[in-house]
PDB file of C-alpha atoms in Angstrom:
ATOM      1  CA  UNK A  17       1.948  -5.596  -1.831  1.00 68.00           C
ATOM      2  CA  UNK A  18       2.726  -9.298  -1.689  1.00 75.00           C
ATOM      3  CA  UNK A  19      -0.643  -9.987  -0.243  1.00 72.00           C
ATOM      4  CA  UNK A  20      -2.362  -8.101  -3.075  1.00 77.00           C
ATOM      5  CA  UNK A  21      -0.499 -10.034  -5.551  1.00 80.00           C
ATOM      6  CA  UNK A  22      -1.320 -13.360  -3.837  1.00 83.00           C
ATOM      7  CA  UNK A  23      -5.052 -12.413  -3.676  1.00 85.00           C
ATOM      8  CA  UNK A  24      -4.981 -11.500  -7.367  1.00 88.00           C
ATOM      9  CA  UNK A  25      -3.457 -14.833  -8.178  1.00 88.00           C
ATOM     10  CA  UNK A  26      -6.106 -16.670  -6.233  1.00 86.00           C
ATOM     11  CA  UNK A  27      -8.863 -14.724  -7.980  1.00 89.00           C
ATOM     12  CA  UNK A  28      -7.389 -15.113 -11.481  1.00 88.00           C
ATOM     13  CA  UNK A  29      -7.250 -12.722 -14.390  1.00 87.00           C
ATOM     14  CA  UNK A  30     -10.670 -13.753 -15.796  1.00 88.00           C
ATOM     15  CA  UNK A  31     -12.515 -12.515 -12.613  1.00 90.00           C
ATOM     16  CA  UNK A  32     -10.282  -9.598 -11.580  1.00 93.00           C
ATOM     17  CA  UNK A  33     -11.413  -6.080 -11.705  1.00 94.00           C
ATOM     18  CA  UNK A  34      -9.204  -2.849 -11.240  1.00 95.00           C
ATOM     19  CA  UNK A  35      -6.796  -2.754  -8.366  1.00 95.00           C
ATOM     20  CA  UNK A  36      -5.369   0.579  -7.442  1.00 94.00           C
ATOM     21  CA  UNK A  37      -2.242   0.477  -5.235  1.00 93.00           C
ATOM     22  CA  UNK A  38       0.081   2.773  -3.075  1.00 93.00           C
ATOM     23  CA  UNK A  39       3.057   0.418  -2.673  1.00 90.00           C
ATOM     24  CA  UNK A  40       4.996   2.532  -0.174  1.00 92.00           C
ATOM     25  CA  UNK A  41       2.011   2.873   2.045  1.00 90.00           C
ATOM     26  CA  UNK A  42       1.113  -0.861   1.696  1.00 88.00           C
ATOM     27  CA  UNK A  43      -2.433   0.093   0.547  1.00 89.00           C
ATOM     28  CA  UNK A  44      -4.728  -1.363  -2.049  1.00 91.00           C
ATOM     29  CA  UNK A  45      -8.155  -0.379  -3.303  1.00 93.00           C
ATOM     30  CA  UNK A  46     -10.233  -3.046  -5.014  1.00 92.00           C
ATOM     31  CA  UNK A  47     -13.128  -1.753  -7.167  1.00 94.00           C
ATOM     32  CA  UNK A  48     -16.338  -3.746  -6.373  1.00 93.00           C
ATOM     33  CA  UNK A  49     -19.982  -3.361  -7.266  1.00 93.00           C
ATOM     34  CA  UNK A  50     -22.122  -1.005  -5.241  1.00 90.00           C
ATOM     35  CA  UNK A  51     -24.077  -2.878  -2.515  1.00 90.00           C
ATOM     36  CA  UNK A  52     -21.069  -5.024  -1.660  1.00 90.00           C
ATOM     37  CA  UNK A  53     -20.902  -3.904   2.067  1.00 88.00           C
ATOM     38  CA  UNK A  54     -22.817  -6.813   3.321  1.00 88.00           C
ATOM     39  CA  UNK A  55     -20.848  -9.396   1.333  1.00 88.00           C
ATOM     40  CA  UNK A  56     -17.499  -8.065   2.683  1.00 88.00           C
ATOM     41  CA  UNK A  57     -18.629  -7.177   6.240  1.00 86.00           C
ATOM     42  CA  UNK A  58     -17.098 -10.354   7.652  1.00 83.00           C
ATOM     43  CA  UNK A  59     -13.706  -9.458   6.205  1.00 80.00           C
ATOM     44  CA  UNK A  60     -12.676  -7.323   9.063  1.00 63.00           C
ATOM     45  CA  UNK A  61      -9.488  -5.951   7.501  1.00 70.00           C
ATOM     46  CA  UNK A  62     -11.385  -4.631   4.436  1.00 79.00           C
ATOM     47  CA  UNK A  63     -13.175  -1.329   4.533  1.00 83.00           C
ATOM     48  CA  UNK A  64     -15.976  -0.822   1.991  1.00 87.00           C
ATOM     49  CA  UNK A  65     -16.500   2.786   1.036  1.00 87.00           C
ATOM     50  CA  UNK A  66     -19.937   3.978  -0.069  1.00 81.00           C
ATOM     51  CA  UNK A  67     -20.680   5.160  -3.596  1.00 83.00           C
ATOM     52  CA  UNK A  68     -19.857   8.829  -4.046  1.00 86.00           C
ATOM     53  CA  UNK A  69     -16.649   8.858  -1.861  1.00 88.00           C
ATOM     54  CA  UNK A  70     -13.849  10.218  -3.963  1.00 91.00           C
ATOM     55  CA  UNK A  71     -10.974   7.960  -4.984  1.00 90.00           C
ATOM     56  CA  UNK A  72      -7.908   9.753  -6.475  1.00 90.00           C
ATOM     57  CA  UNK A  73      -6.813   7.662  -9.411  1.00 93.00           C
ATOM     58  CA  UNK A  74      -3.854   8.281 -11.844  1.00 95.00           C
ATOM     59  CA  UNK A  75      -4.115   7.520 -15.528  1.00 94.00           C
ATOM     60  CA  UNK A  76      -4.102   3.798 -16.157  1.00 91.00           C
ATOM     61  CA  UNK A  77      -0.706   3.977 -17.956  1.00 91.00           C
ATOM     62  CA  UNK A  78       1.361   5.552 -15.209  1.00 93.00           C
ATOM     63  CA  UNK A  79       2.078   6.061 -11.481  1.00 94.00           C
ATOM     64  CA  UNK A  80       1.344   9.497 -10.024  1.00 95.00           C
ATOM     65  CA  UNK A  81       2.408  10.466  -6.463  1.00 94.00           C
ATOM     66  CA  UNK A  82       3.021   6.827  -5.634  1.00 94.00           C
ATOM     67  CA  UNK A  83      -0.492   5.642  -6.889  1.00 95.00           C
ATOM     68  CA  UNK A  84      -0.812   3.207  -9.780  1.00 95.00           C
ATOM     69  CA  UNK A  85      -2.859   0.349 -11.101  1.00 96.00           C
ATOM     70  CA  UNK A  86      -1.816  -3.063 -10.203  1.00 93.00           C
ATOM     71  CA  UNK A  87      -4.752  -4.277 -12.458  1.00 94.00           C
ATOM     72  CA  UNK A  88      -5.624  -1.644 -14.850  1.00 95.00           C
ATOM     73  CA  UNK A  89      -9.254  -0.689 -15.706  1.00 93.00           C
ATOM     74  CA  UNK A  90      -9.986  -2.149 -19.186  1.00 90.00           C
ATOM     75  CA  UNK A  91     -12.963   0.088 -20.083  1.00 91.00           C
ATOM     76  CA  UNK A  92     -15.359  -2.815 -19.857  1.00 93.00           C
ATOM     77  CA  UNK A  93     -16.725  -1.780 -16.455  1.00 93.00           C
ATOM     78  CA  UNK A  94     -15.763  -5.120 -15.021  1.00 94.00           C
ATOM     79  CA  UNK A  95     -15.389  -5.015 -11.168  1.00 95.00           C
ATOM     80  CA  UNK A  96     -14.127  -7.638  -8.683  1.00 94.00           C
ATOM     81  CA  UNK A  97     -16.884  -9.900  -7.282  1.00 93.00           C
ATOM     82  CA  UNK A  98     -17.097  -9.274  -3.626  1.00 92.00           C
ATOM     83  CA  UNK A  99     -17.670 -12.979  -2.791  1.00 89.00           C
ATOM     84  CA  UNK A 100     -14.525 -13.848  -4.713  1.00 90.00           C
ATOM     85  CA  UNK A 101     -12.569 -10.946  -3.193  1.00 92.00           C
ATOM     86  CA  UNK A 102     -13.658 -12.026   0.343  1.00 89.00           C
ATOM     87  CA  UNK A 103     -12.641 -15.598  -0.231  1.00 87.00           C
ATOM     88  CA  UNK A 104      -9.185 -14.457  -1.545  1.00 88.00           C
ATOM     89  CA  UNK A 105      -8.435 -12.849   1.758  1.00 83.00           C
ATOM     90  CA  UNK A 106      -9.764 -15.548   4.098  1.00 77.00           C
ATOM     91  CA  UNK A 107      -8.706 -17.243   6.367  1.00 59.00           C
ATOM     92  CA  UNK A 108      -5.750 -15.371   8.005  1.00 52.00           C
ATOM     93  CA  UNK A 109      -4.871 -13.227   5.080  1.00 47.00           C
ATOM     94  CA  UNK A 110      -4.312  -9.630   6.164  1.00 45.00           C
ATOM     95  CA  UNK A 111      -3.975  -6.501   4.020  1.00 40.00           C
ATOM     96  CA  UNK A 112      -4.838  -2.960   4.627  1.00 44.00           C
ATOM     97  CA  UNK A 113      -7.218  -2.491   1.761  1.00 48.00           C
ATOM     98  CA  UNK A 114     -10.238  -0.593   0.743  1.00 51.00           C
ATOM     99  CA  UNK A 115     -12.984  -1.498  -1.627  1.00 53.00           C
ATOM    100  CA  UNK A 116     -14.763   1.299  -3.474  1.00 52.00           C
ATOM    101  CA  UNK A 117     -18.077   1.089  -5.338  1.00 47.00           C
TER     102      UNK A 117
END
């Protein structure tokens, strides 16, 4: 979780989209725009999942089965820019994470 928080701080609140986490599993899912696969391909510890793959998400206001929002969706549709996300985890930053579009 520490790496997620560090990356979020590097990105900054004005450019941060929703981030779903499962703290006990040390997993985070960053929501990015569709078509981000190429932009994030060089970040070998991120996996970009294609549009249409289900992502089980709890309501924004609470944790369910260990899942919760570190950065809640705000209803605006804002997502994390893949270039900014990639830069936040380079170089040498490691986190098991997934990016969904």
